[in-house]
Short mmCIF file of C-alpha atoms and ligand atoms in Angstrom, two decimals:
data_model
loop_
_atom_site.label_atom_id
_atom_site.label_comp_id
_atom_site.label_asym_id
_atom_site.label_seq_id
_atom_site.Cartn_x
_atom_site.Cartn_y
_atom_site.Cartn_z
CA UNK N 1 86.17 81.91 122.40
CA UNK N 2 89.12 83.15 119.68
CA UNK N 3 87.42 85.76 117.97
CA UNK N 4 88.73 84.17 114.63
CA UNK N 5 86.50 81.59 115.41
CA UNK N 6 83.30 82.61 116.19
CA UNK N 7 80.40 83.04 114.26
CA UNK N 8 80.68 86.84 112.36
CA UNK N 9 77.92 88.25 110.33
CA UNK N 10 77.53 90.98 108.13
CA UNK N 11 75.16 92.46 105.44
CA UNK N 12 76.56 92.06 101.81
CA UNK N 13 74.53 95.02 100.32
CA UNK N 14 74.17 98.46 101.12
CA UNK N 15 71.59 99.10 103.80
CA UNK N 16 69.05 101.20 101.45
CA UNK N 17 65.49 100.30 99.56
CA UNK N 18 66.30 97.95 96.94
CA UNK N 19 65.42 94.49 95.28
CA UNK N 20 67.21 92.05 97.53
CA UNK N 21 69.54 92.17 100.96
CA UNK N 22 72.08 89.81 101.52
CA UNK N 23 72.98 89.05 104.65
CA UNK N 24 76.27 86.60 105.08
CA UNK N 25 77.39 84.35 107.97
CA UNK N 26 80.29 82.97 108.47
CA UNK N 27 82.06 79.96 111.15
CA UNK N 28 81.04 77.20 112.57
CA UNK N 29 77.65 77.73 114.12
CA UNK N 30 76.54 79.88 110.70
CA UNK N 31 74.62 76.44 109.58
CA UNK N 32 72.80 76.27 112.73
CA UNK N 33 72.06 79.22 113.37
CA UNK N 34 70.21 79.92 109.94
CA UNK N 35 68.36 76.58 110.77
CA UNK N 36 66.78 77.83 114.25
CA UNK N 37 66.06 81.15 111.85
CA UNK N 38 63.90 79.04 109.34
CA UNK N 39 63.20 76.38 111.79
CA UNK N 40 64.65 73.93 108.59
CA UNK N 41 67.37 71.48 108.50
CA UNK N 42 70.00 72.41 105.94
CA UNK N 43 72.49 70.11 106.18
CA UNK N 44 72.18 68.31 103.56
CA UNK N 45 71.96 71.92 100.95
CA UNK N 46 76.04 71.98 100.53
CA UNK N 47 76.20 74.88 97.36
CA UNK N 48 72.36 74.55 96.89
CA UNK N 49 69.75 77.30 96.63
CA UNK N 50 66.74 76.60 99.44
CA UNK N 51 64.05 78.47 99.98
CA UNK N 52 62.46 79.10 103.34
CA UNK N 53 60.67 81.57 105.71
CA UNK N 54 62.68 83.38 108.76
CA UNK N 55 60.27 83.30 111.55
CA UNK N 56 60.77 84.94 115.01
CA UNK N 57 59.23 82.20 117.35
CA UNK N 58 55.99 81.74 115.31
CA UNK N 59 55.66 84.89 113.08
CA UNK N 60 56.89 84.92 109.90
CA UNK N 61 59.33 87.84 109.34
CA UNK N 62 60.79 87.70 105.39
CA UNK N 63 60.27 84.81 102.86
CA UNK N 64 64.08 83.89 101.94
CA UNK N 65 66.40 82.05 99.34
CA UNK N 66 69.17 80.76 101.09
CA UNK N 67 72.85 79.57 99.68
CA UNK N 68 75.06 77.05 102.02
CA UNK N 69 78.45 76.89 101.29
CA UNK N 70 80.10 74.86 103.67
CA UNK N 71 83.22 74.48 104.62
CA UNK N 72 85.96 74.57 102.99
CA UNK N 73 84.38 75.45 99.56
CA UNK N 74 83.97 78.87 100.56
CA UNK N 75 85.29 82.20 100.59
CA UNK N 76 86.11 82.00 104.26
CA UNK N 77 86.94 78.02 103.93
CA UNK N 78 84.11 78.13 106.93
CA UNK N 79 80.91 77.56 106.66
CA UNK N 80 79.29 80.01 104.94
CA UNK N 81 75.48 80.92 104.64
CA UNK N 82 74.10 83.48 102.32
CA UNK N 83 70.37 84.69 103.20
CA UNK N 84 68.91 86.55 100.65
CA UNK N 85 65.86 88.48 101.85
CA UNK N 86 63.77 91.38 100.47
CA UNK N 87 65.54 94.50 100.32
CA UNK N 88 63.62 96.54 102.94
CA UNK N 89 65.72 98.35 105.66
CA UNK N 90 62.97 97.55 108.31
CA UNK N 91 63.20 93.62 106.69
CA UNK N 92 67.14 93.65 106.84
CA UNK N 93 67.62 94.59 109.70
CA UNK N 94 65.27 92.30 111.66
CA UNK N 95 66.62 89.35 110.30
CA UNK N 96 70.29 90.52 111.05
CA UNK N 97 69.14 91.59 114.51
CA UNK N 98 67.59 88.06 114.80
CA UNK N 99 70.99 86.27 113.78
CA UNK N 100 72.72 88.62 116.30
CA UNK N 101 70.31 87.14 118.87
CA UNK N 102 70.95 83.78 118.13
CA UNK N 103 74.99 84.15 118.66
CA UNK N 104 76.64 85.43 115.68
CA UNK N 105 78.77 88.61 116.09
CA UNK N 106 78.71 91.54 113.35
CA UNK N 107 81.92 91.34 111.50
CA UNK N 108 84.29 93.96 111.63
CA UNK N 109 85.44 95.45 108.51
CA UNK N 110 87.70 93.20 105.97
CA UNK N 111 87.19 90.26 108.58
CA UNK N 112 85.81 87.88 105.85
CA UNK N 113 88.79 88.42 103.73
CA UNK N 114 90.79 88.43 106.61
CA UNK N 115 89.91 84.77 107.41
CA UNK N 116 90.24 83.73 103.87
CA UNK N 117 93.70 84.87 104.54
CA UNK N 118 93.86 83.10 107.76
CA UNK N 119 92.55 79.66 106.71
CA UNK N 120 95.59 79.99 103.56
CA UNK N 121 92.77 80.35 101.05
CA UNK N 122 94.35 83.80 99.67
CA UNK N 123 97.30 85.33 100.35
CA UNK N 124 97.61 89.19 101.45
CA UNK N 125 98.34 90.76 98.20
CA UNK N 126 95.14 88.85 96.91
CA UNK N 127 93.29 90.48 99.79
CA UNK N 128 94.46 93.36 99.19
CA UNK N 129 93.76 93.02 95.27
CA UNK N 130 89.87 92.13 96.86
CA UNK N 131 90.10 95.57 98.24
CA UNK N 132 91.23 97.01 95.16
CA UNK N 133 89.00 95.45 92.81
CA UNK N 134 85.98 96.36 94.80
CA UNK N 135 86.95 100.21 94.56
CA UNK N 136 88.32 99.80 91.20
CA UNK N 137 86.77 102.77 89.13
CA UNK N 138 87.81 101.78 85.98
CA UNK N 139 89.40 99.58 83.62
CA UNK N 140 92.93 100.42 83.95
CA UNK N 141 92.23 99.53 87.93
CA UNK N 142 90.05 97.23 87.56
CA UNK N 143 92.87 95.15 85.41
CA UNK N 144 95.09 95.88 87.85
CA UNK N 145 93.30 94.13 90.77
CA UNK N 146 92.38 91.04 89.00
CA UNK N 147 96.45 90.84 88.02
CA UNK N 148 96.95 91.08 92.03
CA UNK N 149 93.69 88.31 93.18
CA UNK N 150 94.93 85.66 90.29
CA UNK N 151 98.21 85.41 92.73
CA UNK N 152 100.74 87.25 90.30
CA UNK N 153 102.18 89.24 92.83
CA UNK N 154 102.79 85.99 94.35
CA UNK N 155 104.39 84.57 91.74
CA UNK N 156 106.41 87.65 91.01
CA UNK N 157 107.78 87.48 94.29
CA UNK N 158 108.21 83.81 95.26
CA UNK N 159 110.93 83.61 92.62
CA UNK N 160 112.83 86.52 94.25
CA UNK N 161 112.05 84.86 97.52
CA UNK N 162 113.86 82.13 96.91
CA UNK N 163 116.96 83.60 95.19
CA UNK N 164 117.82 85.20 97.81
CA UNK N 165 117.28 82.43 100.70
CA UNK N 166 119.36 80.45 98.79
CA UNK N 167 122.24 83.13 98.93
CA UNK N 168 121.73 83.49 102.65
CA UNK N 169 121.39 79.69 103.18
CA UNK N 170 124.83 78.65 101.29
CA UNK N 171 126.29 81.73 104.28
CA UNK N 172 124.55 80.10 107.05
CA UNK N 173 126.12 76.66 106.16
CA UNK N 174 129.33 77.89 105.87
CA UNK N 175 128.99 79.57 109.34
CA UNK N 176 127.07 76.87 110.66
CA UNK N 177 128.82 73.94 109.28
CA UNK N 178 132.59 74.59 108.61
CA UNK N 179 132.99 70.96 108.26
CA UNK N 180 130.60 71.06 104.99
CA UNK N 181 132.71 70.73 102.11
CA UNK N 182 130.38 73.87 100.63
CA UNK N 183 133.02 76.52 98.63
CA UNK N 184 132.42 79.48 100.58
CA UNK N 185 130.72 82.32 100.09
CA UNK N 186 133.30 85.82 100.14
CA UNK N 187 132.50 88.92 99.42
CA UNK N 188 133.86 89.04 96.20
CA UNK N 189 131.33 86.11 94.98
CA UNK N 190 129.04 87.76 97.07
CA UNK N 191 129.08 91.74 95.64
CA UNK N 192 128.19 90.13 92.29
CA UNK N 193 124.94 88.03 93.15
CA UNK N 194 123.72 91.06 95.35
CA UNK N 195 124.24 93.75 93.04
CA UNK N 196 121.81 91.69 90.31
CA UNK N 197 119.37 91.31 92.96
CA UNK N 198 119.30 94.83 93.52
CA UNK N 199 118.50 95.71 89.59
CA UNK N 200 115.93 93.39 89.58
CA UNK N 201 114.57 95.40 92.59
CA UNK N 202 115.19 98.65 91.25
CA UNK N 203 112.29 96.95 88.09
CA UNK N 204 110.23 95.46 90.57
CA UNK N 205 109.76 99.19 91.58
CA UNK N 206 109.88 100.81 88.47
CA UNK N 207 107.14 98.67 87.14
CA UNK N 208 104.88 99.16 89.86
CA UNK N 209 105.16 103.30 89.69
CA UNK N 210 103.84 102.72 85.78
CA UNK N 211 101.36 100.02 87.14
CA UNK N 212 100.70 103.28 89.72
CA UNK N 213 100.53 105.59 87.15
CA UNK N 214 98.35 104.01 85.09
CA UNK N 215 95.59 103.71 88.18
CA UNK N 216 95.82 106.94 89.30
CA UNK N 217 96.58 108.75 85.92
CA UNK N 218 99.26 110.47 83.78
CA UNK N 219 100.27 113.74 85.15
CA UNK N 220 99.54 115.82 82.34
CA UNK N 221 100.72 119.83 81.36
CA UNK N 222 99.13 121.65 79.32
CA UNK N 223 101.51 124.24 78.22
CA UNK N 224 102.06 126.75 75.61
CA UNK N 225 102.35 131.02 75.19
CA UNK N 226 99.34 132.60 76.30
CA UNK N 227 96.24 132.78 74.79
CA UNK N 228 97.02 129.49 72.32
CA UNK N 229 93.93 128.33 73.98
CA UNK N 230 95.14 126.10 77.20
CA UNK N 231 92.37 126.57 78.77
CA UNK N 232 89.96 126.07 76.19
CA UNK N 233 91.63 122.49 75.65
CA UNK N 234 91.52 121.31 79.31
CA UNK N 235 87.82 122.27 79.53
CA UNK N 236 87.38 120.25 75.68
CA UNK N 237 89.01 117.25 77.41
CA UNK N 238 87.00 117.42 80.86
CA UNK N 239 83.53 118.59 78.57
CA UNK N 240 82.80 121.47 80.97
CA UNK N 241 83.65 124.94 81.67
CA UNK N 242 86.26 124.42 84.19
CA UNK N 243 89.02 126.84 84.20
CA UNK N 244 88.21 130.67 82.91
CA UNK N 245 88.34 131.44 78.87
CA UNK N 246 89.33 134.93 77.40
CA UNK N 247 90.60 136.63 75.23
CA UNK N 248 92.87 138.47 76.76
CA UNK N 249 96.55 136.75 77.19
CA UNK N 250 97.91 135.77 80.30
CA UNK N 251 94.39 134.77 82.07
CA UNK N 252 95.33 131.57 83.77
CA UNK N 253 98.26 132.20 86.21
CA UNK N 254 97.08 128.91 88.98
CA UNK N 255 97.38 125.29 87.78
CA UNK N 256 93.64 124.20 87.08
CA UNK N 257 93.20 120.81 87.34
CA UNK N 258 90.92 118.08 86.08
CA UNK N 259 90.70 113.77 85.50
CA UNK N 260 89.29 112.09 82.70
CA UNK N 261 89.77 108.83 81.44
CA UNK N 262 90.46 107.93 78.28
CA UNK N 263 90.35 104.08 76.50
CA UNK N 264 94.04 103.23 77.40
CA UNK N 265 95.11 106.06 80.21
CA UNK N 266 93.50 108.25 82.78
CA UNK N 267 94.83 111.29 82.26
CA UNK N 268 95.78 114.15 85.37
CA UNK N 269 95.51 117.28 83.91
CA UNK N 270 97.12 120.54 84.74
CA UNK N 271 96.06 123.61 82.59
CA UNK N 272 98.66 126.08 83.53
CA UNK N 273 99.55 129.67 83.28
CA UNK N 274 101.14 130.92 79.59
CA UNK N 275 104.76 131.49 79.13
CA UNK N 276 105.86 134.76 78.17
CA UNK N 277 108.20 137.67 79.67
CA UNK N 278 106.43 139.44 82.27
CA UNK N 279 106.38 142.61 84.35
CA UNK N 280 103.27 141.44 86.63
CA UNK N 281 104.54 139.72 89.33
CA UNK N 282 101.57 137.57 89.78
CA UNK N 283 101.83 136.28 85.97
CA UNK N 284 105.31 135.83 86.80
CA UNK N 285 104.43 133.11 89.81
CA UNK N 286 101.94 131.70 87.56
CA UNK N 287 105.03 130.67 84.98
CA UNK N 288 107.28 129.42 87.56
CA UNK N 289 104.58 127.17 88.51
CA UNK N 290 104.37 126.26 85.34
CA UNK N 291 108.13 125.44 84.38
CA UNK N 292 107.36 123.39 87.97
CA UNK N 293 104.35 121.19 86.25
CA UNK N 294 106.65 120.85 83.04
CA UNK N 295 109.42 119.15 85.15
CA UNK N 296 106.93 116.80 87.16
CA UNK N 297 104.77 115.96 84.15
CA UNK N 298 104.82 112.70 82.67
CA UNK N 299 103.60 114.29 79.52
CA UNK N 300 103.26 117.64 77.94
CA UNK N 301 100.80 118.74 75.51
CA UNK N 302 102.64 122.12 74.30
CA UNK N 303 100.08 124.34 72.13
CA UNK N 304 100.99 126.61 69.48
CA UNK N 305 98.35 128.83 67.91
CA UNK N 306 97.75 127.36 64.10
CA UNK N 307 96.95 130.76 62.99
CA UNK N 308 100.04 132.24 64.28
CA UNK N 309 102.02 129.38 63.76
CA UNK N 310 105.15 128.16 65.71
CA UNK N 311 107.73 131.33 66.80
CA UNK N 312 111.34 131.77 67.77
CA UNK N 313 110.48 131.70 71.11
CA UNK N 314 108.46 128.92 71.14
CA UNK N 315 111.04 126.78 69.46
CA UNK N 316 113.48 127.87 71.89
CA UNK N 317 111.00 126.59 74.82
CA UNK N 318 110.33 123.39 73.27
CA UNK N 319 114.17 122.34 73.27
CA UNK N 320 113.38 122.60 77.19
CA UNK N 321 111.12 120.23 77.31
CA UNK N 322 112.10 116.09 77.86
CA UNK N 323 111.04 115.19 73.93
CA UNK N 324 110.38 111.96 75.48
CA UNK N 325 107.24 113.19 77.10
CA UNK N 326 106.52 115.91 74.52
CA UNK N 327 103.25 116.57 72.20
CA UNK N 328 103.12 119.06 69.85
CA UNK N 329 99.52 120.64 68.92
CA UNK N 330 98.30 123.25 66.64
CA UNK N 331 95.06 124.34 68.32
CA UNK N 332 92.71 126.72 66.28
CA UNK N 333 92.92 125.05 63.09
CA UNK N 334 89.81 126.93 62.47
CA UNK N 335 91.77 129.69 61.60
CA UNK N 336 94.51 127.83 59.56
CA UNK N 337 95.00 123.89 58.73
CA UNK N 338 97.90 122.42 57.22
CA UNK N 339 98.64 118.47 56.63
CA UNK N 340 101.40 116.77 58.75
CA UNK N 341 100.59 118.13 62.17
CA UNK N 342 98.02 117.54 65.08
CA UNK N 343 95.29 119.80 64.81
CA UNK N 344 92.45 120.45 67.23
CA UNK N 345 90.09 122.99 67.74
CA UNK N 346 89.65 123.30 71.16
CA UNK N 347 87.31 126.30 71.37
CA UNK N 348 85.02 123.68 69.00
CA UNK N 349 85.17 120.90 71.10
CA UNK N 350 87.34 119.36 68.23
CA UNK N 351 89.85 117.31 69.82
CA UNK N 352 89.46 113.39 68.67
CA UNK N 353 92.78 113.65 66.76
CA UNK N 354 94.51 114.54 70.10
CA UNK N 355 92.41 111.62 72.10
CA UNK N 356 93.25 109.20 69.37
CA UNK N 357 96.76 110.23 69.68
CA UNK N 358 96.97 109.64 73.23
CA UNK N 359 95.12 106.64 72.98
CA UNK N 360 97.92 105.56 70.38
CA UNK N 361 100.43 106.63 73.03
CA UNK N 362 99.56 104.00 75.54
CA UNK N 363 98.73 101.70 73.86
CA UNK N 364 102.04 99.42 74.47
CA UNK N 365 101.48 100.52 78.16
CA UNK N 366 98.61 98.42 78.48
CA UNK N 367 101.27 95.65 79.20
CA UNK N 368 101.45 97.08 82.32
CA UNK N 369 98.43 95.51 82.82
CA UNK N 370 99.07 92.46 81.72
CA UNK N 371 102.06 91.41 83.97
CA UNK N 372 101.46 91.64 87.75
CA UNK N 373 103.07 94.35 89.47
CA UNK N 374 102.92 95.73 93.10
CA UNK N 375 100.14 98.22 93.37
CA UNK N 376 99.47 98.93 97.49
CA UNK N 377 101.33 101.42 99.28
CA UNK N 378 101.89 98.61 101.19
CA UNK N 379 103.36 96.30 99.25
CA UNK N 380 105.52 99.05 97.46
CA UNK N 381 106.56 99.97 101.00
CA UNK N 382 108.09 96.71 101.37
CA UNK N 383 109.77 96.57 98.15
CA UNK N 384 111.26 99.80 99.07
CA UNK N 385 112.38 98.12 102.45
CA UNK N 386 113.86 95.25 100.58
CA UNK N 387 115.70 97.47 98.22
CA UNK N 388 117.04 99.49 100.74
CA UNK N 389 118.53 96.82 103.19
CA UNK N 390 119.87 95.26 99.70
CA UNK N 391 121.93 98.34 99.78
CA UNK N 392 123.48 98.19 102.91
CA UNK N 393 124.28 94.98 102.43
CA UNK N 394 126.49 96.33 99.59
CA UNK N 395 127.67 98.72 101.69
CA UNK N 396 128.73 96.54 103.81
CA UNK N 397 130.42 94.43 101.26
CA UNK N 398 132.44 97.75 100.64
CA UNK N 399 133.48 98.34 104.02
CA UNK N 400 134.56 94.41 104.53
CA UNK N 401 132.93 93.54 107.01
CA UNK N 402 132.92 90.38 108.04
CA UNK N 403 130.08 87.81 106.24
CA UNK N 404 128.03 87.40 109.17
CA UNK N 405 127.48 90.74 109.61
CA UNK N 406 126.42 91.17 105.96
CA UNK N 407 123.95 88.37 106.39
CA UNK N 408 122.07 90.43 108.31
CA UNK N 409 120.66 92.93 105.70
CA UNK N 410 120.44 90.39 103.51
CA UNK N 411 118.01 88.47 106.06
CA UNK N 412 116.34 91.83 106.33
CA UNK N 413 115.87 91.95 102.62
CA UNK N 414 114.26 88.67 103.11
CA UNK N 415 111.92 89.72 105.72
CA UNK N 416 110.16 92.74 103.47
CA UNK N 417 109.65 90.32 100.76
CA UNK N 418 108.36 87.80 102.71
CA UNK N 419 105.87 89.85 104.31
CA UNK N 420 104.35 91.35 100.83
CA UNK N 421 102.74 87.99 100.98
CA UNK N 422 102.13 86.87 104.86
CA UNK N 423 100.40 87.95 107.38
CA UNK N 424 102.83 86.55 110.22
CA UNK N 425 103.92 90.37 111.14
CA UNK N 426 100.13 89.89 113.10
CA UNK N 427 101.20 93.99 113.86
CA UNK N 428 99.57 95.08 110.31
CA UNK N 429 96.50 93.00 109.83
CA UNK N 430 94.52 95.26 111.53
CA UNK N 431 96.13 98.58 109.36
CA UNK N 432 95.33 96.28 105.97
CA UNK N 433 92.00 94.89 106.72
CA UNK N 434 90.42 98.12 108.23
CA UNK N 435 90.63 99.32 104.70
CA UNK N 436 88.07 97.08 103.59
CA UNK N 437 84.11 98.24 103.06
CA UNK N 438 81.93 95.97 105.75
CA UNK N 439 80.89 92.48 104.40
CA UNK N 440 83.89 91.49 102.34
N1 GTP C 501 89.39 130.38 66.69
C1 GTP C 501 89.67 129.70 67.77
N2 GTP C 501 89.83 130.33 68.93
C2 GTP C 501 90.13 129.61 70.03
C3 GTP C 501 90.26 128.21 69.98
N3 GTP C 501 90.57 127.78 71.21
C4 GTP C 501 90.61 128.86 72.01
N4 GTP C 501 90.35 129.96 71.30
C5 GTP C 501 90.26 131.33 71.80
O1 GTP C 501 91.56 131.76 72.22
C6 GTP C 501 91.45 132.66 73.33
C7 GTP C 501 92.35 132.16 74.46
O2 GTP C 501 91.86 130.92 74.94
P1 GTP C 501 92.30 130.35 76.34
O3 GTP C 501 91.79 128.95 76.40
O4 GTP C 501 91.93 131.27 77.43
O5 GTP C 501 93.87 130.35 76.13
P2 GTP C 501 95.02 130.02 77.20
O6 GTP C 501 96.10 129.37 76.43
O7 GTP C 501 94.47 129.30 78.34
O8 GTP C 501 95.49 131.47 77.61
P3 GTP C 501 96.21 131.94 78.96
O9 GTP C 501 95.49 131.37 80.11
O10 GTP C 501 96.09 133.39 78.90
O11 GTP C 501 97.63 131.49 78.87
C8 GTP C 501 89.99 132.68 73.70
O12 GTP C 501 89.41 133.82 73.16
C9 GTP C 501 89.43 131.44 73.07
O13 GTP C 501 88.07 131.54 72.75
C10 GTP C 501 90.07 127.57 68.73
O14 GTP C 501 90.14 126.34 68.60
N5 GTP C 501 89.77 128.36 67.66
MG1 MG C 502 94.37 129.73 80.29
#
């Protein structure tokens, strides 16, 4: 039999003590299978609730409720049964061993989702956006994954899609059919048309790295001369004693780093080593690191000691730094407040004017969240792919070569995009659905 076509069957839960199992079937013999199980006709239970006993031949093995969901009102578009049993491991896994007996196969990972995306009721990116949502660990991701199962990413690229097959179908029917009375496509009309698909591209991909950053947090430096109290911040933010605390100047000389997440932005932090001239060599690393972590931040929280207030040097260093990504704190305004400037006190936990503040910050970022974007590896891949062959293709224009030829990275162009949504590239279902936790 095709394996897409058989019977699979999978727990739903986790395999531990708890309330309720359920146990999920799915293809065409899932219906009768569950009916030799509870020795019941269910037929007639399309989307119902039924309850029932499982019974192995006369014994009675679980008491059951059971949902039918036939086809193609279901996840699958197959017939789909739901048993929900008592959650004992001995209990669940009887009743799965007893399906197994009757014919049903246990379902390799992703395969439900993969047959939703077989029988057309999902695309991959939705799939995918399954995946995501089911590992989401928090709002920002969460958000993200429900943008990618509503079908956005479809929509985002379907219009693309299309753009460009009608640029490579007006060059096919002037190669194919001279006789057309098309105007032809040259490279000068060409160049134009293919250098505006390429900036909206070059978007598609800058809006998914934000949609990125925004899942897996803001790379955040902490940075400032020693002893302004770095360290005492980063532990503050993560509420635990994370990287070491002293007095003494020049204590951190690794990056220490830490995750929390905040109401509009996870945060990456990176507490790093104080910035002052140095005759120990290991300090010395330590700062080079942390010009490093300035450069690849995506923001900076730069401390200045409010008791000491802000010196020459510090001034000096702060024209270094991208003001774009900059935030300037006075920590220790214990020792000395003043009005007009962001104060915390990190060594007293004090530090809701700075989380406000970066709350503020992204606040407009949350649109991110709002419009689909591309948010797989995968997907992003492909973009990438798309992008690139775009280039050649403008290459190519540049080196006038002849149309035909140019087609052909434009074709390819087509090809990455068209496989963000479909699966016919059969090569990479396996590497996408493998991802998925057993039972979805
Ligand atoms: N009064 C006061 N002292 C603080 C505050 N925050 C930190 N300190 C003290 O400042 C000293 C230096 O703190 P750290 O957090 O180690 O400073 P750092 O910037 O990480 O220093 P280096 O790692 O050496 O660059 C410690 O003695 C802290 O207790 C604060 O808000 N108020
Ligand atoms: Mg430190």
């Amino acid at each position: 039999m095709n394996p897409l076509h058989d019977t699979i069957v999978s727990l739903s839960t986790a395999l531990a003590i708890q309330a309720v199992s359920i146990i999920r079937l799915s293809g065409d013999r899932a219906l009768e299978i569950t009916e030799q199980l509870l020795k019941k006709p269910l037929n007639n239970q399309d989307h119902r609730l039924t309850y029932g006993f499982v019974h192995e031949d006369e014994q009675i093995v679980d008491e059951v409720i059971v949902l039918v969901m036939k086809a193609p009102r279901s996840y699958t578009r197959e017939d789909v049964v739901e048993l929900q049993c008592h959650g004992g491991i001995y209990v669940t896994q009887k009743i799965l061993s007893l399906v197994l007996g009757l014919g049903a196969r246990l379902a390799n990972n992703g395969e439900f989702t993969q047959r939703a995306v077989m029988n057309g009721r999902i695309d991959v990116s939705q799939a995918e956006a399954i995946n995501d949502l089911v590992n989401a660990d928090s709002e920002q991701s969460a958000q993200l994954a429900i943008q990618g199962l509503k079908g956005s990413i479809k929509q985002l690229i379907e219009p693309l899609k299309e753009e460009l097959l009608a640029i490579i179908a007006h060059i096919e029917v002037n190669i194919d059919y001279p006789e057309y009375d098309l105007e032809e496509m040259t490279r000068k009309t060409l160049y134009p048309l293919c250098k505006a698909f390429e900036q909206k591209l070059m978007t598609l991909l800058e809006e998914a790295k934000s949609g990125i950053t925004m899942r897996n947090g803001v790379k955040t430096a902490i940075v400032g001369k020693p002893n302004v109290g770095k360290s005492s911040l980063l532990n503050a933010l993560l509420n635990e004693d994370k990287a070491i605390v002293t007095e003494i100047a020049g204590t951190t000389r690794d990056v220490v780093e830490g995750f929390i997440r905040l109401k509009n932005v996870s945060l990456h932090l990176l507490d790093t080593a104080g910035i002052r001239e140095s005759e120990d060599r290991i300090e010395r690393l330590g700062i080079d690191k942390t010009y490093q972590m300035i450069e690849q931040a995506e923001l900076v929280l730069f401390l200045v000691d409010a008791g000491l207030g802000m010196d020459l040097e510090e001034e000096e260093l702060l024209k270094k730094i991208d003001p774009a990504k900059l935030m300037l704190i006075y920590n220790k305004k214990d020792l000395e407040s003043k009005p007009d400037r962001l104060e915390i006190s990190a060594m007293h936990r004090d530090i809701q004017s700075l989380v406000d503040a970066i709350n503020e910050r992204y606040e407009v970022h949350q649109f991110v969240f709002k419009r689909p974007v591309l948010s797989t590896q995968r997907t992003v891949g492909l973009a990438m792919q798309a992008l690139n062959a775009m280039r050649q293709a403008l290459l190519s224009i540049e080196y006038e070569n002849e149309i035909d030829l140019i087609n052909i990275d434009l074709r390819e162009a087509y090809q990455a995009l068209h496989a963000i949504g479909s699966l016919d590239d059969v090569s990479i279902q396996d590497e996408i659905f493998s991802r998925f936790c057993l039972g979805k």
